[in-house]
PDB file of C-alpha atoms and ligand atoms in Angstrom:
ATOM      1  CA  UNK A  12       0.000   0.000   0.000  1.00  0.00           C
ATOM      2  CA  UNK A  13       2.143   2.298   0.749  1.00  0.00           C
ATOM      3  CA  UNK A  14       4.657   1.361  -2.164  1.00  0.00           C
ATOM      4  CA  UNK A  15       1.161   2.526  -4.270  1.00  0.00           C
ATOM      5  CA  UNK A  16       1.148   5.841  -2.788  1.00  0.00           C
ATOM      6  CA  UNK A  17       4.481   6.621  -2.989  1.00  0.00           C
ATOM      7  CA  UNK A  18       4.018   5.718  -6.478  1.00  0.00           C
ATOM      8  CA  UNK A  19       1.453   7.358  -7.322  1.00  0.00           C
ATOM      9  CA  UNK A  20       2.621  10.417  -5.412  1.00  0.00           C
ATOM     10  CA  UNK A  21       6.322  10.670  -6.655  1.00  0.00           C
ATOM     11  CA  UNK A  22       7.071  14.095  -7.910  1.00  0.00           C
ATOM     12  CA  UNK A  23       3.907  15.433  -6.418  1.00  0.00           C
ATOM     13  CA  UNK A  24       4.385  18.207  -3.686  1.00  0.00           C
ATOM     14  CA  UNK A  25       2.508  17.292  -1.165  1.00  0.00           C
ATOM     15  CA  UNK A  26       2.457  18.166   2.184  1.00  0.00           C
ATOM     16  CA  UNK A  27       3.056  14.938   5.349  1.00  0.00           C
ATOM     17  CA  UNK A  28      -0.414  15.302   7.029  1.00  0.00           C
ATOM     18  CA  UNK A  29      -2.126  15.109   3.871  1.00  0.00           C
ATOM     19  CA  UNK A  30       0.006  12.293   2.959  1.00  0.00           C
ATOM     20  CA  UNK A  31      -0.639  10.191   5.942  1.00  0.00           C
ATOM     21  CA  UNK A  32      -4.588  10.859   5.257  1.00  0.00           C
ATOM     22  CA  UNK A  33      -4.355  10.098   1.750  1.00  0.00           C
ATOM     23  CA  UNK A  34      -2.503   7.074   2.738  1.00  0.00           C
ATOM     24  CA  UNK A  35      -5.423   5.969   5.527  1.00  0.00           C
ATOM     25  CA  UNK A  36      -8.459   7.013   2.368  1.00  0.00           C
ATOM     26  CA  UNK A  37      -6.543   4.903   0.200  1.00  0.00           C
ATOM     27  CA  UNK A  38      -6.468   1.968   3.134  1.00  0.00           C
ATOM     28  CA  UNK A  39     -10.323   2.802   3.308  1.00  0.00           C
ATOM     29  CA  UNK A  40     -11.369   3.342  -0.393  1.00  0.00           C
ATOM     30  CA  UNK A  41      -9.185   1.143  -2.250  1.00  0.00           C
ATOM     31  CA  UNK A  42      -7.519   3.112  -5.075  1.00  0.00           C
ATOM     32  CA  UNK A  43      -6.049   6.808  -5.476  1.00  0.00           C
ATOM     33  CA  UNK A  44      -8.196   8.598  -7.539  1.00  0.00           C
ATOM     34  CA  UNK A  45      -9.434  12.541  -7.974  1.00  0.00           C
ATOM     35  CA  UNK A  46     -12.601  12.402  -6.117  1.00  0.00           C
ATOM     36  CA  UNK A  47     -10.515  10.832  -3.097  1.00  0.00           C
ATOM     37  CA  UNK A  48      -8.170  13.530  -3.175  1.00  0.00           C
ATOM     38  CA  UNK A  49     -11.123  16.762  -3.168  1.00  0.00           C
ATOM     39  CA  UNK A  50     -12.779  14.346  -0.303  1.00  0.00           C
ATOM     40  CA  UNK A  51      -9.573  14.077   1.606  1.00  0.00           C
ATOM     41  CA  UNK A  52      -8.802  17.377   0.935  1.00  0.00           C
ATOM     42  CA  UNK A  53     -12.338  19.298   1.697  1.00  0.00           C
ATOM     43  CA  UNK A  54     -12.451  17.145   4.710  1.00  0.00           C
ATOM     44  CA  UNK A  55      -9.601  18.737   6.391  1.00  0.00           C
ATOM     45  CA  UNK A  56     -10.005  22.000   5.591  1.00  0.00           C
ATOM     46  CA  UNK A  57     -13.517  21.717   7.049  1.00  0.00           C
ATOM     47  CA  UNK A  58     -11.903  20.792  10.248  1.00  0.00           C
ATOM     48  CA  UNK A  59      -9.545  23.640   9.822  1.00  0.00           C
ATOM     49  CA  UNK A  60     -11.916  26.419   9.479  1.00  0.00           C
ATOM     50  CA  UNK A  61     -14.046  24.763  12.304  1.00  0.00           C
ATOM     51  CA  UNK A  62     -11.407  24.382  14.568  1.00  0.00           C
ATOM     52  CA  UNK A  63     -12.593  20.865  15.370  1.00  0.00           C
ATOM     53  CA  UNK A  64     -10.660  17.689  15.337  1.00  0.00           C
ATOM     54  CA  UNK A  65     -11.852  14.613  13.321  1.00  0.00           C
ATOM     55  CA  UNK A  66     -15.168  13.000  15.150  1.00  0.00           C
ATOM     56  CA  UNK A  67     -15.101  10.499  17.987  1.00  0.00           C
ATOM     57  CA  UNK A  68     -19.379  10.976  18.620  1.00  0.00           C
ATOM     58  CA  UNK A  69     -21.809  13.263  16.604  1.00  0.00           C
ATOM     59  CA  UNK A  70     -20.121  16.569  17.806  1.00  0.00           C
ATOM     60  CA  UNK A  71     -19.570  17.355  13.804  1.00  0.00           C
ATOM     61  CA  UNK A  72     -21.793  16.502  11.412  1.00  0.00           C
ATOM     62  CA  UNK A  73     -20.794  16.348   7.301  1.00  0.00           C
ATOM     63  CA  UNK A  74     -23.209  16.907   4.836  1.00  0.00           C
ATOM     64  CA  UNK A  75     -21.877  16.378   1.365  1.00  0.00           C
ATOM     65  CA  UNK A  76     -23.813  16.922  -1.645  1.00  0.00           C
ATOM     66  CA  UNK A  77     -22.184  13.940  -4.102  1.00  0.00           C
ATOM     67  CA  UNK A  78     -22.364  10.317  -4.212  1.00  0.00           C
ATOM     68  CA  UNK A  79     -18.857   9.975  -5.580  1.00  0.00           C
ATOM     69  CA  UNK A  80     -14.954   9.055  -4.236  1.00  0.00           C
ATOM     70  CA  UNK A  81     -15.092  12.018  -2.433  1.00  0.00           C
ATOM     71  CA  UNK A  82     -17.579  11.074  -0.026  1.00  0.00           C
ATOM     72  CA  UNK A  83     -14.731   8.404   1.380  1.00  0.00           C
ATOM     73  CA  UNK A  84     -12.106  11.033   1.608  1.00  0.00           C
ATOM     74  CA  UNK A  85     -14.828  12.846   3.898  1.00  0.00           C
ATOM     75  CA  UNK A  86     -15.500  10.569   6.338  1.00  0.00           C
ATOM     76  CA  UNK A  87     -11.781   8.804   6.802  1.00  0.00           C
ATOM     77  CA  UNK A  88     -10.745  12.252   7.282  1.00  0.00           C
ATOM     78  CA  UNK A  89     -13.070  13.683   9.703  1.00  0.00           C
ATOM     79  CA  UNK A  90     -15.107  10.813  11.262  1.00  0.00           C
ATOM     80  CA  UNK A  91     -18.446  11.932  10.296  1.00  0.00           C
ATOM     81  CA  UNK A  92     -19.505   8.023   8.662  1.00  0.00           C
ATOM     82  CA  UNK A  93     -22.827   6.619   7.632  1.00  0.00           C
ATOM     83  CA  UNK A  94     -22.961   4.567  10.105  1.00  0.00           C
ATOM     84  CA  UNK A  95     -22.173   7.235  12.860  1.00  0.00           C
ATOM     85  CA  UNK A  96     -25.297   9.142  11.648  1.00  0.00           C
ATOM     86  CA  UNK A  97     -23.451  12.257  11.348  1.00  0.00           C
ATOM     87  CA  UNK A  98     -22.651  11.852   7.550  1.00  0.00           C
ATOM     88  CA  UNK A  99     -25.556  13.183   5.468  1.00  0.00           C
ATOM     89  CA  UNK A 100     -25.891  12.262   1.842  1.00  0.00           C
ATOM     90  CA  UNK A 101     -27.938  15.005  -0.303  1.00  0.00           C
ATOM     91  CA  UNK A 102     -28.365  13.821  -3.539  1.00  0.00           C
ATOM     92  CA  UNK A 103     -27.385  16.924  -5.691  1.00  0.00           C
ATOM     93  CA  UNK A 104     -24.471  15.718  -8.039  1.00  0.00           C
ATOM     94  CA  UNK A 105     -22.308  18.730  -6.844  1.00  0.00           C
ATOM     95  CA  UNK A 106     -18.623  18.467  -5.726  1.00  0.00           C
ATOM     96  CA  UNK A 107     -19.559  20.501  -2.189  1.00  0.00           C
ATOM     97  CA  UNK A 108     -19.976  19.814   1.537  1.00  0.00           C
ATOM     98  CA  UNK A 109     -20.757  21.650   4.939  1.00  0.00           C
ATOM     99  CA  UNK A 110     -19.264  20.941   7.789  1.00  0.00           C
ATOM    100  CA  UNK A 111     -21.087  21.842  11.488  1.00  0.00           C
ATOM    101  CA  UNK A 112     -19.899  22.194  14.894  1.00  0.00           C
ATOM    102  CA  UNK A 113     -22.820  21.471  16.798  1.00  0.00           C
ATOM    103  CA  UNK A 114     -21.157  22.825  19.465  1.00  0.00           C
ATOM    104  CA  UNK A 115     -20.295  26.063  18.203  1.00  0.00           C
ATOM    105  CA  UNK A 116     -23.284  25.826  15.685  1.00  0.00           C
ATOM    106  CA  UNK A 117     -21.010  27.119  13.564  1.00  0.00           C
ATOM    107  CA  UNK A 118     -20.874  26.163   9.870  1.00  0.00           C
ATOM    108  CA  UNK A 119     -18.999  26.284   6.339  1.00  0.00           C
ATOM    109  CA  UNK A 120     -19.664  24.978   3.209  1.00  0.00           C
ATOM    110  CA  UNK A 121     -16.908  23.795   0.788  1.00  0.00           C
ATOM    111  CA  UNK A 122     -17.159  23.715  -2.635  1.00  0.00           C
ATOM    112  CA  UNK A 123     -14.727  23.139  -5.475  1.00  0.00           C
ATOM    113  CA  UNK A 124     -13.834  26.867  -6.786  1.00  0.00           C
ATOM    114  CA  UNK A 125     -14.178  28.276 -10.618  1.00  0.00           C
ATOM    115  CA  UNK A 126     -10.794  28.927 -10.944  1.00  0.00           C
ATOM    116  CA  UNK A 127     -10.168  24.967 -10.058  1.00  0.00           C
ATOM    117  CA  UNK A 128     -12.786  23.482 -12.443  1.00  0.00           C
ATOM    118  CA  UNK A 129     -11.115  25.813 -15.596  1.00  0.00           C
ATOM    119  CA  UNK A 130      -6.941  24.343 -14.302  1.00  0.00           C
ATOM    120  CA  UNK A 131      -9.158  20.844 -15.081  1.00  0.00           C
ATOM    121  CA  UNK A 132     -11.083  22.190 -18.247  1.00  0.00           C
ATOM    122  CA  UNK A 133      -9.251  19.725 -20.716  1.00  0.00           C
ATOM    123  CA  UNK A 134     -10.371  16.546 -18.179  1.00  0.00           C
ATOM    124  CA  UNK A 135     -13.966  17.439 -17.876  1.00  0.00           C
ATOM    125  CA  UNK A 136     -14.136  18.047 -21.862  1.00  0.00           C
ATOM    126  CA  UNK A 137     -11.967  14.587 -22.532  1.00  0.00           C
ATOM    127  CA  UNK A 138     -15.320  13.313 -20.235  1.00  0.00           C
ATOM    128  CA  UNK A 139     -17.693  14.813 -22.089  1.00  0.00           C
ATOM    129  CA  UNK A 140     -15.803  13.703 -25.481  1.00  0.00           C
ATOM    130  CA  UNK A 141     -15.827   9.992 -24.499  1.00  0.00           C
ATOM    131  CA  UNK A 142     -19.449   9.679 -22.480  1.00  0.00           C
ATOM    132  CA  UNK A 143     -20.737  11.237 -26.259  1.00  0.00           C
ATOM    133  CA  UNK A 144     -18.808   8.624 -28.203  1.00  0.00           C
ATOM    134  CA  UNK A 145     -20.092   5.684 -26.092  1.00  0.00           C
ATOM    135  CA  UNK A 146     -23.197   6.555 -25.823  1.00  0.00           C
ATOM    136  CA  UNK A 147     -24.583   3.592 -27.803  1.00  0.00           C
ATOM    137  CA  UNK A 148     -22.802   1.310 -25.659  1.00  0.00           C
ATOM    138  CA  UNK A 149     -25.009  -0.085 -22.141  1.00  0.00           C
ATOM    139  CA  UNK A 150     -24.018   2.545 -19.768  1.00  0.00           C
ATOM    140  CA  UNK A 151     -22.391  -0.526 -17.482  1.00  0.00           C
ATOM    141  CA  UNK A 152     -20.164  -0.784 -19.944  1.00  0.00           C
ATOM    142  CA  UNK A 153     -19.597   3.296 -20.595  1.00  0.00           C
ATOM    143  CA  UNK A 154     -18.274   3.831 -17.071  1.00  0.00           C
ATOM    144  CA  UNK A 155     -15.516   1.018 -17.655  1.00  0.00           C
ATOM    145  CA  UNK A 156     -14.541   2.471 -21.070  1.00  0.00           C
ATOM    146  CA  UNK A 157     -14.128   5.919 -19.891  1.00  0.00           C
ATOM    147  CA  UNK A 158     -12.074   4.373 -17.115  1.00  0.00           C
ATOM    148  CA  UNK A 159      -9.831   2.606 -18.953  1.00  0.00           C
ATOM    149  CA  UNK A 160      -9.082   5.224 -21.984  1.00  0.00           C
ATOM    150  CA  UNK A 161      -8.695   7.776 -18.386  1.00  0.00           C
ATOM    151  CA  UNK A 162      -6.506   5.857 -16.119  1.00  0.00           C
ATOM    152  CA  UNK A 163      -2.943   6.194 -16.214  1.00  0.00           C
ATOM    153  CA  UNK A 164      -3.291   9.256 -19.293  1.00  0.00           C
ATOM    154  CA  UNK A 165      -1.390  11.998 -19.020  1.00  0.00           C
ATOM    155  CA  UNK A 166      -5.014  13.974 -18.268  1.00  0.00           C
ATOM    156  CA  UNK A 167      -5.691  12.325 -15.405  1.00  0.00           C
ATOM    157  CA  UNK A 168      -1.964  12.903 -14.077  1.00  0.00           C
ATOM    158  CA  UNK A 169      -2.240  16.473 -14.607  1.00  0.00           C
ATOM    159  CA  UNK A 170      -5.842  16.744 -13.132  1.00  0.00           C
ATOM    160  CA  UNK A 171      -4.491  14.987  -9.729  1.00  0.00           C
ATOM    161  CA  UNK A 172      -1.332  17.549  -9.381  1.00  0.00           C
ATOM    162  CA  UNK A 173      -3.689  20.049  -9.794  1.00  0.00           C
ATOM    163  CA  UNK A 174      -5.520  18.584  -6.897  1.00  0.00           C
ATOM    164  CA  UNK A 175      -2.813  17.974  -5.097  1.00  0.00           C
ATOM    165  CA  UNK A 176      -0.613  21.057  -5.330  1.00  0.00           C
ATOM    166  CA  UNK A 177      -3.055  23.693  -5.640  1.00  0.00           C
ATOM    167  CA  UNK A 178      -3.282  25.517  -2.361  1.00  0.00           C
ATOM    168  CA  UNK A 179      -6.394  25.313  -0.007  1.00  0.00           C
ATOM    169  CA  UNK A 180      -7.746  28.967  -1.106  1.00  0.00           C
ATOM    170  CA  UNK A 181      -7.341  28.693  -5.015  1.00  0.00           C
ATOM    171  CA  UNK A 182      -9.216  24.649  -4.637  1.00  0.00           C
ATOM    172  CA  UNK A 183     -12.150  25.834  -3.064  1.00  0.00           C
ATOM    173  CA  UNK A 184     -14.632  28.065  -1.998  1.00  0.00           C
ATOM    174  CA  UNK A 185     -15.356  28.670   1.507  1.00  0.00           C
ATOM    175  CA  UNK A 186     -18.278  30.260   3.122  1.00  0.00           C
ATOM    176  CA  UNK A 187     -20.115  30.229   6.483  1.00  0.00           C
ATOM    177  CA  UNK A 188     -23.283  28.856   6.342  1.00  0.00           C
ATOM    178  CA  UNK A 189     -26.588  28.801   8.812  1.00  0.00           C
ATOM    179  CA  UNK A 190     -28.223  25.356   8.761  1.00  0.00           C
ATOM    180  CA  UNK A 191     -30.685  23.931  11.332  1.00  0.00           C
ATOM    181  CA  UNK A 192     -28.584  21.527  12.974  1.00  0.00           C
ATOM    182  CA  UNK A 193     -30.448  17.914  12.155  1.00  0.00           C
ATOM    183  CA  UNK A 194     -31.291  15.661  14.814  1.00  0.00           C
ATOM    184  CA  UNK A 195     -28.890  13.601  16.275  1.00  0.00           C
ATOM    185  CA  UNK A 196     -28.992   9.580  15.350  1.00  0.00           C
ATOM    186  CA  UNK A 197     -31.704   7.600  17.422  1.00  0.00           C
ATOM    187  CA  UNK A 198     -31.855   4.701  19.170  1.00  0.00           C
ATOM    188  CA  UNK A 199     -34.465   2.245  18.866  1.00  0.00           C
ATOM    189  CA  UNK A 200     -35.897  -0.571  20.276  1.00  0.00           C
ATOM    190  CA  UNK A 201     -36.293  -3.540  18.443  1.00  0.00           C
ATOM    191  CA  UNK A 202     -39.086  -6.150  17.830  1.00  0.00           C
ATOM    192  CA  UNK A 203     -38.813  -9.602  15.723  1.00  0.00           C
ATOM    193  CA  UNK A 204     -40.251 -10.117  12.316  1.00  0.00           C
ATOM    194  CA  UNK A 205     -42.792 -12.825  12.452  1.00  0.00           C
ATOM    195  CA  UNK A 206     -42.060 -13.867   8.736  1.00  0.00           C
ATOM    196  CA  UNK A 207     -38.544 -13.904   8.671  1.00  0.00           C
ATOM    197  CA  UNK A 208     -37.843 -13.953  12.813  1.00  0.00           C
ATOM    198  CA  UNK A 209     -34.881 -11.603  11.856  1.00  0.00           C
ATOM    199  CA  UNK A 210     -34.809  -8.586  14.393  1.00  0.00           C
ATOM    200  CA  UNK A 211     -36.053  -5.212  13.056  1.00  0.00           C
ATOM    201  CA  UNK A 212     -36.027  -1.385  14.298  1.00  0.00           C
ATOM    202  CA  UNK A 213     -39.403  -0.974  16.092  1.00  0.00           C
ATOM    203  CA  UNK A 214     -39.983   2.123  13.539  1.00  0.00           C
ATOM    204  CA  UNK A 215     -39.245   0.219  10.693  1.00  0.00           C
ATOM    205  CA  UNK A 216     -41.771  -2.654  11.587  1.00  0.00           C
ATOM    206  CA  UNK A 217     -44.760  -3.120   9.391  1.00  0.00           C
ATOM    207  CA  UNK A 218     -48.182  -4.517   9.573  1.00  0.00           C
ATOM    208  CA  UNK A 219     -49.187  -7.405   7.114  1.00  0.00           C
ATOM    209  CA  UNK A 220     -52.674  -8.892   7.903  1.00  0.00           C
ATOM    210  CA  UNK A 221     -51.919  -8.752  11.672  1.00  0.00           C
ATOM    211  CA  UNK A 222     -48.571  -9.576  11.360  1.00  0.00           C
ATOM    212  CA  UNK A 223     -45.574  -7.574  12.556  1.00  0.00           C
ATOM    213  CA  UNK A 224     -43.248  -7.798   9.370  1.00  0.00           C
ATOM    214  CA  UNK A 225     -39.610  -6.224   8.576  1.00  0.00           C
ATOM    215  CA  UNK A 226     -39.772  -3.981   4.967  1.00  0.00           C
ATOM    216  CA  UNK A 227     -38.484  -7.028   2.361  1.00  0.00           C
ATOM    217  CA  UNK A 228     -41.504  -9.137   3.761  1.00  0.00           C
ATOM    218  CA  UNK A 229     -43.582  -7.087   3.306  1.00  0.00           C
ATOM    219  CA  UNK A 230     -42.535  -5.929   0.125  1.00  0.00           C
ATOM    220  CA  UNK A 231     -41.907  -9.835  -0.655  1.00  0.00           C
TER     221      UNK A 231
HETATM  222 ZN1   ZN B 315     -12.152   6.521  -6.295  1.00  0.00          ZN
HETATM  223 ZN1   ZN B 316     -38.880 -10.266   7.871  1.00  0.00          ZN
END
């Protein structure tokens, strides 16, 4: 693994705390790739600006608005996770986040800045270029293609130095933000599914004729 990142890394300037998180996303994640590196990199900025360290409980809360790599880098990096309840998925395809101190009840969002997305023009038109040229093929097989003519290019080099070297304040865009703070993750009781006899969250029961029932047998 870490014969990967060095790899991957050589030449790069970048700095030995984001190195060691980049190394721990990569544990996490699996691979190196551009989404990790805005994820890792958003992530501790966030804590920056907050002043906060990375989560042990539900004291910070990350709400990131992209289903992508990035979402990894988030939560290694400042231990807001799904299954924590303080990682909140809002399902708006754009490469931002807020992060909240519930202490403080202070927030900021992050988002990638202009002058970013033009230093990575020639990547996001090579994109366009190839989803356009696949487009007959099933889109399974698109994502694969794009991958494979991607990986390795020259493109996708440059796009990760730019990710990598460009400091915090010419990446992104950072503003304070007032949210309602969402509630904090509930615990539940649970009762047993009388189909399946597999436990299930008392809110998440269901009735079937009579029955008490989990979701799938109901559904089933
Ligand atoms: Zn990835
Ligand atoms: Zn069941």
């Amino acid at each position: 693994m870490e014969e990967y990142i060095a790899r991957r890394l050589k030449g790069l300037e970048v700095g030995e705390e984001e190195r060691e998180w980049l190394e721990r996303a990569v544990d996490f994640h699996g691979h190196l790739c551009g989404g990790l590196i805005i994820g890792v990199r958003m992530g501790l900025l966030g804590l920056k600006e907050l002043g906060v360290r990375r989560a042990k409980g539900e004291e910070l809360l990350a709400i990131v608005e992209n289903d992508t790599c990035a979402a990894d880098g988030i939560q290694v990096v400042t231990g807001c996770t799904f299954g924590k309840g303080n990682f909140i998925f809002r399902d708006w395809g754009k490469m931002a986040a807020t992060f909240y101190d519930r202490n403080k009840k202070r927030g900021v969002r992050i988002s990638i800045s202009p002058e970013a997305l033009e230093k990575m023009r020639e990547f996001r038109e090579m994109i366009h270029k190839l989803l356009k040229e696949k487009g007959n093929l099933p889109f399974e097989e698109v994502f694969e293609e794009v991958r494979r003519e991607l990986s390795g290019s020259n493109l996708e080099k440059k796009m990760e130095k730019t990710l990598l070297e460009m400091d915090d304040d010419k990446l992104f865009d950072v503003r304070e933000v007032e949210i309602e703070a969402p509630a904090k993750a509930r615990m539940f009781a649970s009762v047993i599914c009388e189909e399946c006899g597999e436990a299930v969250m008392e809110p998440r029961a269901r009735l079937k004729l009579g029955k008490i029932v989990c979701i799938p047998c109901l559904e089933g």
